[in-house]
C-alpha positions as a printed NumPy array, in Angstrom:
array([[-24.057, -56.754,  54.487],
       [-20.523, -55.784,  55.483],
       [-19.533, -52.149,  55.295],
       [-16.049, -50.85 ,  54.53 ],
       [-14.752, -47.686,  56.227],
       [-11.687, -45.656,  55.142],
       [ -9.774, -47.406,  57.947],
       [-10.801, -50.757,  56.468],
       [ -9.599, -49.623,  53.05 ],
       [ -6.209, -48.473,  54.47 ],
       [ -5.824, -51.818,  56.203],
       [ -6.607, -53.655,  52.908],
       [ -4.156, -51.511,  51.061],
       [ -1.43 , -52.196,  53.656],
       [ -2.175, -55.896,  53.297],
       [ -1.85 , -55.624,  49.476],
       [  1.479, -53.892,  49.809],
       [  2.767, -56.526,  52.155],
       [  1.725, -59.158,  49.641],
       [  4.379, -57.792,  47.236],
       [  7.082, -59.011,  49.67 ],
       [  5.705, -62.497,  50.158],
       [  7.63 , -65.589,  48.98 ],
       [  6.561, -66.985,  45.636],
       [  4.637, -69.83 ,  47.207],
       [  2.66 , -67.459,  49.426],
       [  1.944, -65.208,  46.46 ],
       [  0.503, -68.127,  44.473],
       [ -1.705, -68.974,  47.421],
       [ -2.912, -65.34 ,  47.74 ],
       [ -3.849, -65.328,  44.046],
       [ -5.851, -68.528,  44.235],
       [ -9.337, -68.428,  42.842],
       [-12.143, -67.352,  45.159],
       [-14.493, -70.054,  46.279],
       [-18.225, -69.492,  45.657],
       [-20.934, -72.033,  46.358],
       [-24.603, -72.248,  45.391],
       [-26.158, -73.498,  48.561],
       [-29.13 , -73.309,  50.91 ],
       [-29.498, -71.111,  53.951],
       [-32.237, -70.307,  56.464],
       [-33.694, -66.811,  57.074],
       [-35.901, -65.56 ,  59.826],
       [-38.738, -63.735,  58.085],
       [-41.276, -62.247,  60.428],
       [-40.433, -64.863,  63.079],
       [-40.823, -67.665,  60.633],
       [-37.976, -69.843,  59.37 ],
       [-37.546, -69.935,  55.574],
       [-34.995, -72.116,  53.717],
       [-33.827, -70.348,  50.606],
       [-30.945, -70.59 ,  48.132],
       [-27.816, -68.427,  48.331],
       [-24.308, -67.754,  46.923],
       [-21.765, -68.075,  49.696],
       [-18.366, -66.474,  49.162],
       [-15.298, -66.306,  51.442],
       [-16.935, -63.543,  53.6  ],
       [-20.666, -64.372,  53.385],
       [-23.171, -63.764,  50.63 ],
       [-21.612, -62.439,  47.414],
       [-18.176, -61.298,  46.42 ],
       [-16.114, -58.094,  46.773],
       [-13.161, -57.642,  44.328],
       [-10.328, -55.147,  44.831],
       [ -9.064, -52.729,  42.128],
       [ -7.513, -54.67 ,  39.23 ],
       [ -8.408, -57.998,  40.721],
       [ -9.528, -60.5  ,  38.036],
       [-12.73 , -62.405,  38.438],
       [-11.133, -65.769,  39.238],
       [-13.794, -67.881,  40.861],
       [-14.387, -71.564,  41.397],
       [-18.225, -72.055,  41.53 ],
       [-19.395, -75.163,  43.284],
       [-22.96 , -76.398,  43.101],
       [-23.895, -77.573,  46.619],
       [-27.557, -77.785,  45.771],
       [-29.35 , -81.019,  44.848],
       [-30.486, -79.609,  41.523],
       [-28.599, -78.346,  38.527],
       [-27.852, -74.594,  38.393],
       [-25.872, -71.961,  36.552],
       [-24.909, -68.442,  37.598],
       [-24.981, -65.246,  35.438],
       [-22.603, -62.378,  36.295],
       [-25.11 , -59.663,  35.73 ],
       [-23.533, -56.579,  33.969],
       [-20.131, -58.065,  33.709],
       [-18.821, -58.995,  30.264],
       [-17.052, -62.271,  30.388],
       [-16.271, -64.502,  27.409],
       [-19.581, -65.835,  26.113],
       [-18.702, -69.379,  27.334],
       [-18.57 , -67.983,  30.944],
       [-21.751, -65.829,  30.753],
       [-23.865, -68.313,  32.726],
       [-26.888, -69.155,  30.601],
       [-28.01 , -72.792,  30.402],
       [-26.644, -74.476,  27.273],
       [-25.421, -71.212,  25.696],
       [-23.007, -72.849,  25.398],
       [-22.325, -74.471,  28.819],
       [-24.755, -76.843,  30.504],
       [-26.03 , -76.522,  34.049],
       [-23.625, -77.441,  36.823],
       [-24.664, -80.791,  38.19 ],
       [-25.009, -81.188,  41.935],
       [-21.481, -81.404,  43.376],
       [-19.837, -80.064,  40.279],
       [-17.274, -77.154,  40.302],
       [-16.651, -74.887,  37.336],
       [-13.904, -72.259,  37.077],
       [-14.284, -68.726,  35.776],
       [-11.529, -66.239,  34.851],
       [-12.079, -62.87 ,  33.186],
       [-11.321, -59.158,  33.587],
       [-13.783, -57.624,  36.113],
       [-15.407, -54.262,  35.441],
       [-15.49 , -51.902,  38.419],
       [-18.829, -50.904,  39.863],
       [-21.998, -52.323,  41.484],
       [-23.001, -55.612,  39.957],
       [-24.636, -58.784,  41.092],
       [-24.908, -62.464,  40.276],
       [-27.911, -64.778,  40.071],
       [-29.106, -68.089,  38.756],
       [-30.351, -67.91 ,  35.219],
       [-33.049, -70.377,  36.036],
       [-36.086, -68.145,  36.878],
       [-37.513, -70.246,  39.717],
       [-34.049, -70.376,  41.348],
       [-33.625, -66.613,  41.225],
       [-37.095, -66.346,  42.744],
       [-35.808, -68.64 ,  45.479],
       [-33.15 , -66.053,  46.291],
       [-30.232, -67.713,  44.442],
       [-28.54 , -64.317,  43.996],
       [-25.959, -62.078,  45.723],
       [-23.976, -58.861,  45.321],
       [-20.873, -58.629,  43.175],
       [-18.979, -55.493,  44.075],
       [-15.842, -54.504,  42.06 ],
       [-14.027, -51.653,  43.814],
       [-12.091, -49.056,  41.872],
       [ -8.954, -47.275,  42.91 ],
       [-11.075, -44.171,  43.57 ],
       [-13.222, -46.263,  45.97 ],
       [-10.084, -47.254,  47.844],
       [ -8.796, -43.697,  48.148],
       [-12.091, -42.026,  48.981],
       [-12.798, -41.053,  52.606],
       [-16.209, -42.676,  52.745],
       [-17.933, -45.846,  54.005],
       [-19.535, -48.322,  51.581],
       [-22.89 , -49.87 ,  52.348],
       [-24.708, -52.458,  50.139],
       [-28.548, -52.753,  50.136],
       [-29.613, -55.899,  48.348],
       [-33.373, -56.079,  47.682],
       [-35.665, -59.07 ,  47.262],
       [-39.27 , -59.931,  47.152],
       [-40.197, -63.145,  48.969],
       [-42.935, -65.743,  49.168],
       [-43.271, -68.695,  51.508],
       [-44.922, -70.536,  48.565],
       [-42.646, -72.263,  46.023],
       [-41.763, -70.305,  42.917],
       [-43.771, -72.85 ,  40.891],
       [-46.849, -72.07 ,  42.967],
       [-46.229, -68.311,  42.596],
       [-45.93 , -68.582,  38.857],
       [-49.025, -70.774,  38.669],
       [-50.982, -68.268,  40.673],
       [-49.852, -65.307,  38.5  ],
       [-50.51 , -67.273,  35.326],
       [-53.989, -68.143,  36.544],
       [-54.809, -64.626,  37.385],
       [-54.655, -64.981,  41.111],
       [-51.402, -63.117,  41.824],
       [-53.057, -60.471,  43.887],
       [-53.825, -62.853,  46.718],
       [-51.33 , -62.471,  49.595],
       [-51.505, -65.732,  51.529],
       [-48.81 , -67.233,  53.692],
       [-48.349, -70.26 ,  51.38 ],
       [-47.209, -73.687,  52.219],
       [-44.687, -74.893,  54.881],
       [-41.904, -72.391,  55.461],
       [-38.904, -73.268,  53.409],
       [-40.686, -75.306,  50.802],
       [-38.201, -76.154,  48.076],
       [-38.604, -75.921,  44.338],
       [-39.772, -79.085,  42.524],
       [-36.754, -81.381,  42.624],
       [-37.742, -82.943,  39.306],
       [-35.957, -80.247,  37.379],
       [-34.44 , -76.797,  37.519],
       [-37.275, -75.136,  35.72 ],
       [-40.919, -75.076,  36.508],
       [-44.138, -73.134,  36.23 ],
       [-46.054, -71.663,  33.291],
       [-44.711, -73.776,  30.469],
       [-41.065, -73.403,  31.479],
       [-38.663, -75.965,  29.937],
       [-36.447, -78.425,  31.699],
       [-33.3  , -76.432,  31.406],
       [-31.738, -78.209,  28.414],
       [-32.633, -75.872,  25.536],
       [-31.079, -72.425,  24.869],
       [-31.3  , -70.957,  28.338],
       [-34.322, -72.803,  29.59 ],
       [-36.518, -69.821,  30.06 ],
       [-39.955, -70.949,  29.021],
       [-41.275, -72.293,  25.696],
       [-44.506, -70.386,  25.559],
       [-46.646, -73.444,  26.154],
       [-49.487, -71.106,  27.06 ],
       [-50.24 , -70.234,  23.445],
       [-50.027, -67.147,  21.288],
       [-50.416, -63.608,  22.355],
       [-52.273, -61.109,  20.111],
       [-50.24 , -57.914,  19.708],
       [-52.171, -54.759,  20.23 ],
       [-52.557, -52.192,  17.424],
       [-52.607, -49.221,  19.678],
       [-50.507, -46.241,  18.559],
       [-47.511, -45.226,  20.706],
       [-48.58 , -43.101,  23.584],
       [-45.341, -42.767,  25.433],
       [-45.155, -40.123,  28.143],
       [-48.941, -39.795,  28.642],
       [-49.264, -42.152,  31.6  ],
       [-50.892, -40.727,  34.663],
       [-49.58 , -41.181,  38.117],
       [-52.748, -42.958,  39.074],
       [-51.852, -45.864,  36.774],
       [-54.22 , -44.821,  34.013],
       [-53.319, -44.149,  30.436],
       [-55.673, -43.201,  27.633],
       [-58.527, -44.753,  29.682],
       [-56.604, -48.021,  30.147],
       [-55.384, -49.26 ,  33.468],
       [-51.707, -49.946,  33.98 ],
       [-50.653, -53.102,  35.717],
       [-47.96 , -52.232,  38.317],
       [-47.708, -55.347,  40.468],
       [-48.957, -58.766,  39.45 ],
       [-48.212, -60.441,  42.767],
       [-48.468, -59.621,  46.432],
       [-45.356, -61.111,  48.07 ],
       [-45.223, -62.24 ,  51.692],
       [-42.22 , -60.074,  52.449],
       [-39.903, -57.496,  50.964],
       [-36.267, -57.881,  52.106],
       [-33.215, -55.626,  52.346],
       [-30.008, -57.637,  53.049],
       [-32.326, -60.67 ,  53.845],
       [-34.27 , -58.811,  56.598],
       [-37.68 , -57.121,  56.807],
       [-38.248, -53.636,  58.203],
       [-39.617, -55.201,  61.406],
       [-36.024, -56.332,  62.117],
       [-33.812, -54.282,  59.865],
       [-30.069, -54.215,  59.549],
       [-28.596, -51.345,  61.589],
       [-25.363, -50.165,  60.014],
       [-22.911, -48.288,  62.277],
       [-21.809, -45.037,  60.799],
       [-19.726, -41.989,  61.858],
       [-21.174, -38.562,  62.601],
       [-20.71 , -36.323,  59.551],
       [-19.575, -39.307,  57.479],
       [-19.943, -39.841,  53.747],
       [-21.58 , -43.02 ,  52.571],
       [-21.621, -44.696,  49.207],
       [-24.827, -46.702,  49.169],
       [-24.837, -49.443,  46.556],
       [-28.469, -50.544,  45.929],
       [-29.218, -53.654,  43.935],
       [-32.708, -54.635,  42.956],
       [-32.672, -58.479,  42.91 ],
       [-36.462, -58.768,  43.25 ],
       [-38.307, -61.157,  40.93 ],
       [-41.133, -58.773,  40.104],
       [-41.007, -55.565,  42.224],
       [-39.876, -52.071,  41.355],
       [-38.609, -49.999,  44.307],
       [-38.193, -46.365,  45.095],
       [-35.158, -45.614,  47.267],
       [-35.923, -42.944,  49.785],
       [-32.891, -41.478,  51.671],
       [-35.018, -39.284,  53.996],
       [-33.264, -36.475,  55.743],
       [-29.764, -37.46 ,  54.65 ],
       [-28.442, -35.23 ,  51.797],
       [-27.951, -37.542,  48.812],
       [-27.094, -37.625,  45.149],
       [-27.172, -40.339,  42.534],
       [-23.673, -40.909,  41.119],
       [-23.905, -44.156,  39.159],
       [-26.458, -46.546,  37.58 ],
       [-25.785, -50.2  ,  36.642],
       [-22.131, -49.781,  37.566],
       [-21.497, -46.673,  35.412],
       [-20.909, -43.145,  36.624],
       [-23.447, -40.434,  35.829],
       [-23.448, -36.672,  36.294],
       [-24.351, -36.322,  39.94 ],
       [-28.088, -35.908,  40.369],
       [-29.239, -34.571,  43.822],
       [-32.463, -35.674,  45.384],
       [-34.074, -37.708,  48.224],
       [-35.759, -40.431,  46.047],
       [-34.679, -42.503,  43.096],
       [-36.336, -45.576,  41.53 ],
       [-34.913, -48.755,  40.169],
       [-36.389, -51.694,  38.308],
       [-35.562, -55.345,  38.598],
       [-31.938, -56.001,  37.647],
       [-30.833, -52.368,  37.945],
       [-28.476, -50.83 ,  40.462],
       [-28.025, -47.372,  41.897],
       [-24.957, -45.838,  43.608],
       [-26.113, -43.012,  45.926],
       [-23.633, -40.8  ,  47.932],
       [-24.982, -39.549,  51.186],
       [-23.514, -36.86 ,  53.483],
       [-24.641, -37.476,  57.089],
       [-25.213, -34.643,  59.576],
       [-22.52 , -33.759,  61.999],
       [-24.771, -34.65 ,  64.939],
       [-25.495, -38.16 ,  66.021],
       [-28.679, -39.941,  64.951],
       [-30.368, -42.689,  62.955],
       [-31.286, -42.336,  59.267],
       [-33.574, -44.933,  57.67 ],
       [-32.926, -45.754,  54.033],
       [-36.168, -47.088,  52.694],
       [-37.157, -49.088,  49.653],
       [-40.804, -48.424,  48.752],
       [-42.702, -50.844,  46.557],
       [-44.089, -48.927,  43.612],
       [-47.857, -48.387,  43.524],
       [-48.185, -49.897,  47.018],
       [-47.663, -49.268,  50.692],
       [-45.216, -52.036,  51.502],
       [-41.592, -51.088,  52.305],
       [-38.301, -52.38 ,  53.464],
       [-34.856, -50.95 ,  54.137],
       [-31.937, -50.554,  56.515],
       [-30.949, -47.943,  59.115],
       [-27.723, -45.939,  59.325],
       [-27.039, -45.121,  62.983],
       [-24.222, -43.43 ,  64.906],
       [-23.078, -45.006,  68.192],
       [-25.732, -44.703,  70.931],
       [-28.365, -43.29 ,  68.719],
       [-32.015, -44.213,  69.303],
       [-33.257, -46.551,  66.578],
       [-37.022, -46.429,  66.366],
       [-39.135, -49.293,  65.032],
       [-40.574, -48.629,  61.58 ],
       [-43.79 , -50.087,  60.156],
       [-43.305, -52.186,  57.09 ],
       [-46.484, -50.667,  55.672],
       [-46.462, -46.93 ,  54.979],
       [-49.445, -44.646,  55.442],
       [-49.656, -43.811,  51.678],
       [-48.93 , -45.698,  48.417],
       [-45.694, -44.918,  46.561],
       [-46.36 , -43.669,  43.038],
       [-45.69 , -45.65 ,  39.898],
       [-42.11 , -45.506,  38.741],
       [-40.978, -43.324,  35.896],
       [-44.057, -43.725,  33.722],
       [-43.039, -40.617,  31.844],
       [-39.317, -41.481,  31.88 ],
       [-38.598, -38.305,  33.762],
       [-35.829, -39.867,  35.924],
       [-34.156, -41.546,  32.932],
       [-34.246, -38.239,  31.085],
       [-32.19 , -36.615,  33.845],
       [-29.353, -39.071,  33.718],
       [-26.23 , -38.402,  31.708],
       [-23.232, -40.629,  31.445],
       [-19.821, -39.385,  32.54 ],
       [-18.084, -41.588,  30.009],
       [-20.482, -41.726,  27.019],
       [-19.992, -44.026,  23.993],
       [-17.846, -42.372,  21.332],
       [-19.761, -40.728,  18.481],
       [-19.879, -42.839,  15.331],
       [-22.349, -43.613,  12.561],
       [-25.051, -46.184,  13.213],
       [-24.557, -49.316,  11.228],
       [-27.778, -51.13 ,  12.177],
       [-31.095, -50.222,  13.794],
       [-33.682, -52.716,  15.004],
       [-37.098, -52.346,  16.574],
       [-38.229, -54.702,  19.404],
       [-41.916, -54.678,  20.054],
       [-42.71 , -55.628,  23.634],
       [-46.172, -57.138,  24.117],
       [-48.254, -59.262,  26.313],
       [-51.27 , -59.441,  28.637],
       [-52.383, -60.638,  32.035],
       [-54.972, -62.996,  30.5  ],
       [-53.589, -65.17 ,  28.998],
       [-50.461, -64.458,  30.927],
       [-47.933, -64.487,  28.014],
       [-45.271, -61.873,  27.287],
       [-43.538, -61.525,  23.865],
       [-40.834, -59.794,  21.939],
       [-41.752, -59.032,  18.326],
       [-44.948, -61.067,  18.769],
       [-43.101, -64.248,  19.686],
       [-42.286, -66.15 ,  22.825],
       [-38.915, -67.9  ,  23.462],
       [-38.602, -70.977,  21.27 ],
       [-40.487, -69.208,  18.485],
       [-38.318, -66.098,  18.567],
       [-36.524, -64.46 ,  15.645],
       [-32.896, -63.527,  16.176],
       [-31.83 , -59.918,  16.671],
       [-28.608, -59.816,  14.564],
       [-25.502, -57.759,  14.261],
       [-21.863, -58.05 ,  13.231],
       [-19.139, -57.763,  15.768],
       [-17.902, -54.095,  15.885],
       [-21.084, -52.569,  14.444],
       [-22.778, -49.615,  16.172],
       [-26.277, -50.86 ,  16.749],
       [-29.358, -48.998,  17.96 ],
       [-32.103, -51.129,  19.527],
       [-35.566, -49.53 ,  19.924],
       [-37.694, -51.026,  22.735],
       [-41.289, -50.213,  21.974],
       [-43.592, -51.328,  24.784],
       [-47.139, -51.859,  23.576],
       [-48.289, -53.606,  26.768],
       [-49.726, -52.201,  29.995],
       [-46.839, -53.468,  32.218],
       [-43.309, -52.066,  32.32 ],
       [-40.441, -54.189,  31.234],
       [-36.851, -53.953,  32.501],
       [-34.927, -55.091,  29.423],
       [-31.479, -56.643,  30.026],
       [-28.83 , -57.401,  27.398],
       [-26.032, -59.83 ,  28.173],
       [-22.44 , -59.222,  27.12 ],
       [-22.786, -55.538,  26.374],
       [-22.989, -52.063,  27.787],
       [-25.42 , -49.779,  26.013],
       [-26.152, -46.042,  26.24 ],
       [-29.712, -44.689,  26.419],
       [-30.011, -42.359,  23.368],
       [-33.794, -41.923,  22.864],
       [-36.793, -41.511,  25.026],
       [-40.166, -41.534,  23.298],
       [-38.745, -40.187,  20.131],
       [-36.571, -37.493,  21.766],
       [-32.815, -37.835,  21.386],
       [-30.839, -37.851,  24.652],
       [-27.232, -38.45 ,  25.775],
       [-28.26 , -40.667,  28.6  ],
       [-26.824, -43.128,  31.04 ],
       [-24.713, -46.199,  30.321],
       [-26.594, -49.29 ,  31.37 ],
       [-27.135, -53.027,  30.951],
       [-30.831, -53.015,  32.047],
       [-33.29 , -50.371,  30.975],
       [-36.889, -49.784,  32.288],
       [-39.443, -49.424,  29.476],
       [-42.755, -48.103,  30.763],
       [-46.138, -49.022,  29.219],
       [-46.812, -47.394,  25.875],
       [-43.309, -45.955,  25.668],
       [-40.232, -46.328,  23.499],
       [-36.587, -46.282,  24.64 ],
       [-33.627, -46.381,  22.183],
       [-30.218, -47.685,  23.239],
       [-26.951, -47.635,  21.32 ],
       [-24.138, -50.203,  21.679],
       [-21.13 , -51.544,  19.912],
       [-21.665, -55.215,  19.117],
       [-19.122, -57.374,  20.967],
       [-17.905, -60.974,  20.807],
       [-19.379, -62.999,  17.981],
       [-21.754, -65.188,  19.957],
       [-25.315, -65.737,  21.034],
       [-26.27 , -63.31 ,  23.89 ],
       [-29.512, -63.309,  25.779],
       [-31.804, -60.312,  25.545],
       [-34.81 , -60.478,  27.875],
       [-37.15 , -58.948,  30.391],
       [-35.878, -59.158,  34.004],
       [-39.371, -59.505,  35.407],
       [-39.08 , -63.185,  36.275],
       [-42.711, -64.235,  35.546],
       [-42.495, -62.394,  32.203],
       [-39.214, -64.194,  31.456],
       [-40.587, -67.573,  32.51 ],
       [-43.605, -67.125,  30.197],
       [-41.554, -66.343,  27.14 ],
       [-40.205, -62.747,  27.102],
       [-36.677, -63.483,  25.774],
       [-34.8  , -63.544,  22.554],
       [-31.234, -63.735,  21.28 ],
       [-28.84 , -60.977,  20.181],
       [-26.837, -62.974,  17.764],
       [-23.549, -61.397,  16.879],
       [-21.59 , -62.812,  13.918],
       [-17.949, -62.131,  13.028],
       [-17.186, -58.88 ,  11.319],
       [-16.916, -58.965,   7.568]])
């Protein structure tokens, strides 16, 4: 990933100032939409070539927007299958949200579609809203810089995390659904492509023509448990009330930071005594990571693109779909500082290395000596987060409970006892203050993502908090998280788990907003 120093910011600012004096024709050209293409690319993973998907912008994977720059993008599908891209955490008009047939269809091969909306500053990302395509790495960073970013004397570094298998996503989903996800295995030929017969695939997923194409629950019903809520009682060993918690349901072939493994990590040049803003994006299909900043003094300053009261510490976790902004102050002497992403409940890790000129960069093992713990089973990290710009206080107009359920056998995951296609709408009127209560009655955590809205965490296991602003919240097993939001555009918005195998097997519903009375 490219990094931006203060010198780079000043150069960009000078270029922007010069633009004001350009002739009208040159100005029109400078304001032309950015070109973004869904395409294939080849990675070297452990010395083995792998052909994956990607989102190529003007300067490589992903997009970086300047302060005040609108999201004006022409998206071209250069794949040989239909696709559609969701701008995760941004709030475009519903028609541009990027969910199949809600309301726009998939982009056909060769088709270009234009997008134009006001971009929200912060750390975001973009990805296919077809699960098997996101699992095939059709995702990239979307960074929207603020004026404060431009003026700050610091370097920006992006760390984009993936889990990866040489097997096709369909094979991975079939193994997980069949109860064989723990087997590692190198899979089929490197670079195997998803089934070309359709954009979906695996575990009862539909063909991408009905309401977001996320799986019709063809695997049958899922009995909901009748266990009482036991939030906050989970042990670090993955046990709760005598029941085993399921942390990872698949052992991937590799874990990537900026498309590279720890055996050949990206080495980012940094200045002695410099300040870094590390933007971490968890784009993995099914892996929660801890971010360990090691010896560098660090503090968490934003989550999901929204500022929080700075929280010092050397280690922070993030679930799938979430983002962390971490500020680091490097020592005044030269050296190399690994920034590691540790797979929860396991020994695998990935990461990148910050290094001053001439510093010795030592090789790091991709497998740690000890397992990383489970992430935030007691919601302790979430409880420590506090938004800098909280939602305004106002009475709650509507409250709704969402029961999260499912099991490993049969592998089906539900919201309010139903899979997608049999779901009941979560409703609200535009402008209403709504509280959604996610009550997880399963033994796996669920990162719950709501499209088209920003919400604030306001309750953790029955305790009121004034928490972070987010678009994706981690709900541990046997726990309850309450979020508050103001219902936005009258439209159908997706609400789903961002664990791709859970999503593909039915864990999605609609937040249906109707016009205000």
